[in-house]
Each structure stands twice: as C-alpha cells, then as structure tokens.
Amino acid sequence: MEAAFGMADVTSEVRIIGSEGPDGLTLRTSGLSAGNLPELRVAGLPPYLGQGWARVLAALARRLAASGQVPARITLGADVEISLTPADDGALAPGPPPGDDADGWHRDVLLRLFPEART
C-alpha cells in the first residue's frame, strides 16, 4: 500500500507506506523529514483499517507540512481530535486525546471522518 502527495514549500513528496506484521498493519509516512518535520507512524492496525488510516495519515501529514510545526493535537473534520505523541524512533504516533479510551479508537476515527464507511 502506498500513496503519495506533494508538500507545499518542500520539493519532495510524502508517501504513506504500509507493512503487515504479526501485530497487525504498520503505516508510516516518508518525506516529512525533508521539511524538517518528524514522520508519522501508526502500528498494530487491523488490516481492514489500512486504507482508511492511510487517508488519515495523509491528512495529518498535509496539516503538518502546511504549518511547518508540530502541535500536540490536530483536529480533523468537525470533531476528530488526534494527539501526536513522540515515539522512541523520533516519529509521531497518532493516538486518542488524553482521557479518551484507546480501545476501538482507530475504527471510531474512521467512522467519524468517513461516515460512508458504515455501509
């Protein structure tokens, strides 16, 4: 799985790259570092959430690239708040905002951002 888009003010592009392992699907960006930004990485996804989360990572990457800064949280859509937590490898891990339950959160984000996925 791979998707790409151009970044404003940066000559490279950002790609979303996926790999499947025993703990589930891992998606990561490649290219944000060209704009001196950390890459994004989400791990442990059920494979059926891969396409939707590739779209979420792309939206998050666009926001980061456009602002050139790393906020603690980004709101997508009308009400989907995503926390960005630094991981050990220097990447940012999208996760639920403080106080939200992590159980089922990845699926909930997709259903709230893409209601057509319910059918």
JSON list of C-alpha atoms in Angstrom, two decimals:
[
{"chain": "A", "resi": 1, "resn": "MET", "atom": "CA", "xyz": [0.00, 0.00, 0.00]},
{"chain": "A", "resi": 2, "resn": "GLU", "atom": "CA", "xyz": [1.46, 3.33, -0.98]},
{"chain": "A", "resi": 3, "resn": "ALA", "atom": "CA", "xyz": [0.01, 6.77, -1.62]},
{"chain": "A", "resi": 4, "resn": "ALA", "atom": "CA", "xyz": [1.83, 10.00, -2.37]},
{"chain": "A", "resi": 5, "resn": "PHE", "atom": "CA", "xyz": [1.09, 13.72, -2.40]},
{"chain": "A", "resi": 6, "resn": "GLY", "atom": "CA", "xyz": [3.18, 16.84, -2.81]},
{"chain": "A", "resi": 7, "resn": "MET", "atom": "CA", "xyz": [4.00, 19.19, 0.06]},
{"chain": "A", "resi": 8, "resn": "ALA", "atom": "CA", "xyz": [3.83, 22.96, -0.10]},
{"chain": "A", "resi": 9, "resn": "ASP", "atom": "CA", "xyz": [7.21, 24.67, 0.06]},
{"chain": "A", "resi": 10, "resn": "VAL", "atom": "CA", "xyz": [9.05, 21.36, 0.01]},
{"chain": "A", "resi": 11, "resn": "THR", "atom": "CA", "xyz": [10.48, 19.88, -3.15]},
{"chain": "A", "resi": 12, "resn": "SER", "atom": "CA", "xyz": [9.83, 16.28, -2.18]},
{"chain": "A", "resi": 13, "resn": "GLU", "atom": "CA", "xyz": [6.62, 14.38, -1.68]},
{"chain": "A", "resi": 14, "resn": "VAL", "atom": "CA", "xyz": [5.24, 12.42, 1.22]},
{"chain": "A", "resi": 15, "resn": "ARG", "atom": "CA", "xyz": [4.44, 8.75, 0.81]},
{"chain": "A", "resi": 16, "resn": "ILE", "atom": "CA", "xyz": [2.33, 6.54, 3.03]},
{"chain": "A", "resi": 17, "resn": "ILE", "atom": "CA", "xyz": [3.96, 3.13, 3.26]},
{"chain": "A", "resi": 18, "resn": "GLY", "atom": "CA", "xyz": [2.36, 0.07, 4.83]},
{"chain": "A", "resi": 19, "resn": "SER", "atom": "CA", "xyz": [3.72, -3.22, 6.05]},
{"chain": "A", "resi": 20, "resn": "GLU", "atom": "CA", "xyz": [1.98, -6.13, 7.72]},
{"chain": "A", "resi": 21, "resn": "GLY", "atom": "CA", "xyz": [3.48, -7.98, 10.65]},
{"chain": "A", "resi": 22, "resn": "PRO", "atom": "CA", "xyz": [2.39, -10.35, 13.41]},
{"chain": "A", "resi": 23, "resn": "ASP", "atom": "CA", "xyz": [0.98, -7.44, 15.46]},
{"chain": "A", "resi": 24, "resn": "GLY", "atom": "CA", "xyz": [-1.03, -6.01, 12.57]},
{"chain": "A", "resi": 25, "resn": "LEU", "atom": "CA", "xyz": [-0.53, -3.35, 9.96]},
{"chain": "A", "resi": 26, "resn": "THR", "atom": "CA", "xyz": [2.00, -0.53, 10.36]},
{"chain": "A", "resi": 27, "resn": "LEU", "atom": "CA", "xyz": [1.62, 2.61, 8.27]},
{"chain": "A", "resi": 28, "resn": "ARG", "atom": "CA", "xyz": [4.22, 5.34, 8.14]},
{"chain": "A", "resi": 29, "resn": "THR", "atom": "CA", "xyz": [4.99, 8.45, 6.20]},
{"chain": "A", "resi": 30, "resn": "SER", "atom": "CA", "xyz": [8.17, 9.01, 4.29]},
{"chain": "A", "resi": 31, "resn": "GLY", "atom": "CA", "xyz": [9.10, 12.52, 3.20]},
{"chain": "A", "resi": 32, "resn": "LEU", "atom": "CA", "xyz": [8.06, 14.82, 6.04]},
{"chain": "A", "resi": 33, "resn": "SER", "atom": "CA", "xyz": [11.66, 14.83, 7.23]},
{"chain": "A", "resi": 34, "resn": "ALA", "atom": "CA", "xyz": [12.60, 16.74, 4.04]},
{"chain": "A", "resi": 35, "resn": "GLY", "atom": "CA", "xyz": [10.67, 19.64, 5.58]},
{"chain": "A", "resi": 36, "resn": "ASN", "atom": "CA", "xyz": [12.40, 19.16, 8.96]},
{"chain": "A", "resi": 37, "resn": "LEU", "atom": "CA", "xyz": [9.30, 17.50, 10.40]},
{"chain": "A", "resi": 38, "resn": "PRO", "atom": "CA", "xyz": [9.03, 14.12, 12.11]},
{"chain": "A", "resi": 39, "resn": "GLU", "atom": "CA", "xyz": [7.47, 11.25, 10.21]},
{"chain": "A", "resi": 40, "resn": "LEU", "atom": "CA", "xyz": [4.11, 9.82, 11.31]},
{"chain": "A", "resi": 41, "resn": "ARG", "atom": "CA", "xyz": [3.66, 6.16, 12.23]},
{"chain": "A", "resi": 42, "resn": "VAL", "atom": "CA", "xyz": [0.67, 4.13, 13.36]},
{"chain": "A", "resi": 43, "resn": "ALA", "atom": "CA", "xyz": [1.14, 0.47, 14.30]},
{"chain": "A", "resi": 44, "resn": "GLY", "atom": "CA", "xyz": [-0.97, -2.50, 15.28]},
{"chain": "A", "resi": 45, "resn": "LEU", "atom": "CA", "xyz": [-3.87, -1.71, 12.95]},
{"chain": "A", "resi": 46, "resn": "PRO", "atom": "CA", "xyz": [-6.22, -4.44, 11.83]},
{"chain": "A", "resi": 47, "resn": "PRO", "atom": "CA", "xyz": [-5.55, -4.78, 8.07]},
{"chain": "A", "resi": 48, "resn": "TYR", "atom": "CA", "xyz": [-9.14, -3.82, 7.19]},
{"chain": "A", "resi": 49, "resn": "LEU", "atom": "CA", "xyz": [-8.46, -0.31, 8.58]},
{"chain": "A", "resi": 50, "resn": "GLY", "atom": "CA", "xyz": [-5.40, 0.23, 6.38]},
{"chain": "A", "resi": 51, "resn": "GLN", "atom": "CA", "xyz": [-6.94, 2.18, 3.51]},
{"chain": "A", "resi": 52, "resn": "GLY", "atom": "CA", "xyz": [-8.83, 4.50, 5.84]},
{"chain": "A", "resi": 53, "resn": "TRP", "atom": "CA", "xyz": [-5.83, 5.14, 8.06]},
{"chain": "A", "resi": 54, "resn": "ALA", "atom": "CA", "xyz": [-3.67, 5.86, 5.02]},
{"chain": "A", "resi": 55, "resn": "ARG", "atom": "CA", "xyz": [-6.14, 8.70, 4.33]},
{"chain": "A", "resi": 56, "resn": "VAL", "atom": "CA", "xyz": [-5.92, 9.86, 7.96]},
{"chain": "A", "resi": 57, "resn": "LEU", "atom": "CA", "xyz": [-2.10, 9.89, 7.89]},
{"chain": "A", "resi": 58, "resn": "ALA", "atom": "CA", "xyz": [-2.17, 11.80, 4.60]},
{"chain": "A", "resi": 59, "resn": "ALA", "atom": "CA", "xyz": [-4.49, 14.43, 6.13]},
{"chain": "A", "resi": 60, "resn": "LEU", "atom": "CA", "xyz": [-2.28, 14.72, 9.22]},
{"chain": "A", "resi": 61, "resn": "ALA", "atom": "CA", "xyz": [0.85, 14.99, 7.05]},
{"chain": "A", "resi": 62, "resn": "ARG", "atom": "CA", "xyz": [-0.74, 17.74, 4.96]},
{"chain": "A", "resi": 63, "resn": "ARG", "atom": "CA", "xyz": [-1.54, 19.71, 8.12]},
{"chain": "A", "resi": 64, "resn": "LEU", "atom": "CA", "xyz": [1.99, 19.31, 9.45]},
{"chain": "A", "resi": 65, "resn": "ALA", "atom": "CA", "xyz": [3.55, 20.27, 6.12]},
{"chain": "A", "resi": 66, "resn": "ALA", "atom": "CA", "xyz": [1.30, 23.32, 5.74]},
{"chain": "A", "resi": 67, "resn": "SER", "atom": "CA", "xyz": [2.02, 24.65, 9.24]},
{"chain": "A", "resi": 68, "resn": "GLY", "atom": "CA", "xyz": [5.66, 23.59, 9.46]},
{"chain": "A", "resi": 69, "resn": "GLN", "atom": "CA", "xyz": [5.13, 23.00, 13.19]},
{"chain": "A", "resi": 70, "resn": "VAL", "atom": "CA", "xyz": [4.26, 20.02, 15.35]},
{"chain": "A", "resi": 71, "resn": "PRO", "atom": "CA", "xyz": [1.23, 20.62, 17.57]},
{"chain": "A", "resi": 72, "resn": "ALA", "atom": "CA", "xyz": [0.33, 18.29, 20.44]},
{"chain": "A", "resi": 73, "resn": "ARG", "atom": "CA", "xyz": [-3.09, 17.72, 18.83]},
{"chain": "A", "resi": 74, "resn": "ILE", "atom": "CA", "xyz": [-4.73, 18.14, 15.44]},
{"chain": "A", "resi": 75, "resn": "THR", "atom": "CA", "xyz": [-8.47, 18.25, 14.80]},
{"chain": "A", "resi": 76, "resn": "LEU", "atom": "CA", "xyz": [-9.63, 16.64, 11.57]},
{"chain": "A", "resi": 77, "resn": "GLY", "atom": "CA", "xyz": [-13.14, 17.10, 10.27]},
{"chain": "A", "resi": 78, "resn": "ALA", "atom": "CA", "xyz": [-15.52, 18.78, 12.66]},
{"chain": "A", "resi": 79, "resn": "ASP", "atom": "CA", "xyz": [-14.66, 16.91, 15.83]},
{"chain": "A", "resi": 80, "resn": "VAL", "atom": "CA", "xyz": [-11.97, 14.25, 15.47]},
{"chain": "A", "resi": 81, "resn": "GLU", "atom": "CA", "xyz": [-9.12, 15.21, 17.77]},
{"chain": "A", "resi": 82, "resn": "ILE", "atom": "CA", "xyz": [-5.87, 13.30, 17.32]},
{"chain": "A", "resi": 83, "resn": "SER", "atom": "CA", "xyz": [-2.94, 13.55, 19.71]},
{"chain": "A", "resi": 84, "resn": "LEU", "atom": "CA", "xyz": [0.58, 13.33, 18.30]},
{"chain": "A", "resi": 85, "resn": "THR", "atom": "CA", "xyz": [2.95, 11.58, 20.69]},
{"chain": "A", "resi": 86, "resn": "PRO", "atom": "CA", "xyz": [6.70, 11.32, 20.01]},
{"chain": "A", "resi": 87, "resn": "ALA", "atom": "CA", "xyz": [7.80, 7.69, 19.68]},
{"chain": "A", "resi": 88, "resn": "ASP", "atom": "CA", "xyz": [11.22, 6.25, 20.55]},
{"chain": "A", "resi": 89, "resn": "ASP", "atom": "CA", "xyz": [12.33, 6.35, 16.90]},
{"chain": "A", "resi": 90, "resn": "GLY", "atom": "CA", "xyz": [11.54, 10.08, 16.56]},
{"chain": "A", "resi": 91, "resn": "ALA", "atom": "CA", "xyz": [8.31, 9.52, 14.63]},
{"chain": "A", "resi": 92, "resn": "LEU", "atom": "CA", "xyz": [4.97, 10.86, 15.83]},
{"chain": "A", "resi": 93, "resn": "ALA", "atom": "CA", "xyz": [2.32, 8.34, 16.81]},
{"chain": "A", "resi": 94, "resn": "PRO", "atom": "CA", "xyz": [-1.29, 9.48, 16.29]},
{"chain": "A", "resi": 95, "resn": "GLY", "atom": "CA", "xyz": [-3.50, 8.47, 19.19]},
{"chain": "A", "resi": 96, "resn": "PRO", "atom": "CA", "xyz": [-6.61, 9.37, 21.13]},
{"chain": "A", "resi": 97, "resn": "PRO", "atom": "CA", "xyz": [-6.70, 12.65, 23.04]},
{"chain": "A", "resi": 98, "resn": "PRO", "atom": "CA", "xyz": [-5.99, 12.46, 26.78]},
{"chain": "A", "resi": 99, "resn": "GLY", "atom": "CA", "xyz": [-8.88, 10.89, 28.64]},
{"chain": "A", "resi": 100, "resn": "ASP", "atom": "CA", "xyz": [-10.28, 9.05, 25.60]},
{"chain": "A", "resi": 101, "resn": "ASP", "atom": "CA", "xyz": [-10.38, 5.27, 25.57]},
{"chain": "A", "resi": 102, "resn": "ALA", "atom": "CA", "xyz": [-7.83, 3.75, 23.15]},
{"chain": "A", "resi": 103, "resn": "ASP", "atom": "CA", "xyz": [-9.91, 0.58, 22.72]},
{"chain": "A", "resi": 104, "resn": "GLY", "atom": "CA", "xyz": [-11.60, 0.77, 19.30]},
{"chain": "A", "resi": 105, "resn": "TRP", "atom": "CA", "xyz": [-10.31, 4.30, 18.74]},
{"chain": "A", "resi": 106, "resn": "HIS", "atom": "CA", "xyz": [-8.76, 3.63, 15.31]},
{"chain": "A", "resi": 107, "resn": "ARG", "atom": "CA", "xyz": [-12.06, 2.31, 13.97]},
{"chain": "A", "resi": 108, "resn": "ASP", "atom": "CA", "xyz": [-14.05, 5.11, 15.62]},
{"chain": "A", "resi": 109, "resn": "VAL", "atom": "CA", "xyz": [-11.87, 7.76, 13.92]},
{"chain": "A", "resi": 110, "resn": "LEU", "atom": "CA", "xyz": [-12.63, 6.27, 10.51]},
{"chain": "A", "resi": 111, "resn": "LEU", "atom": "CA", "xyz": [-16.36, 6.05, 11.16]},
{"chain": "A", "resi": 112, "resn": "ARG", "atom": "CA", "xyz": [-16.47, 9.68, 12.32]},
{"chain": "A", "resi": 113, "resn": "LEU", "atom": "CA", "xyz": [-14.33, 11.01, 9.46]},
{"chain": "A", "resi": 114, "resn": "PHE", "atom": "CA", "xyz": [-15.83, 8.81, 6.75]},
{"chain": "A", "resi": 115, "resn": "PRO", "atom": "CA", "xyz": [-19.47, 8.05, 7.69]},
{"chain": "A", "resi": 116, "resn": "GLU", "atom": "CA", "xyz": [-19.96, 6.31, 4.35]},
{"chain": "A", "resi": 117, "resn": "ALA", "atom": "CA", "xyz": [-17.75, 3.50, 5.75]},
{"chain": "A", "resi": 118, "resn": "ARG", "atom": "CA", "xyz": [-20.69, 2.38, 7.92]},
{"chain": "A", "resi": 119, "resn": "THR", "atom": "CA", "xyz": [-22.40, 0.78, 4.96]}
]
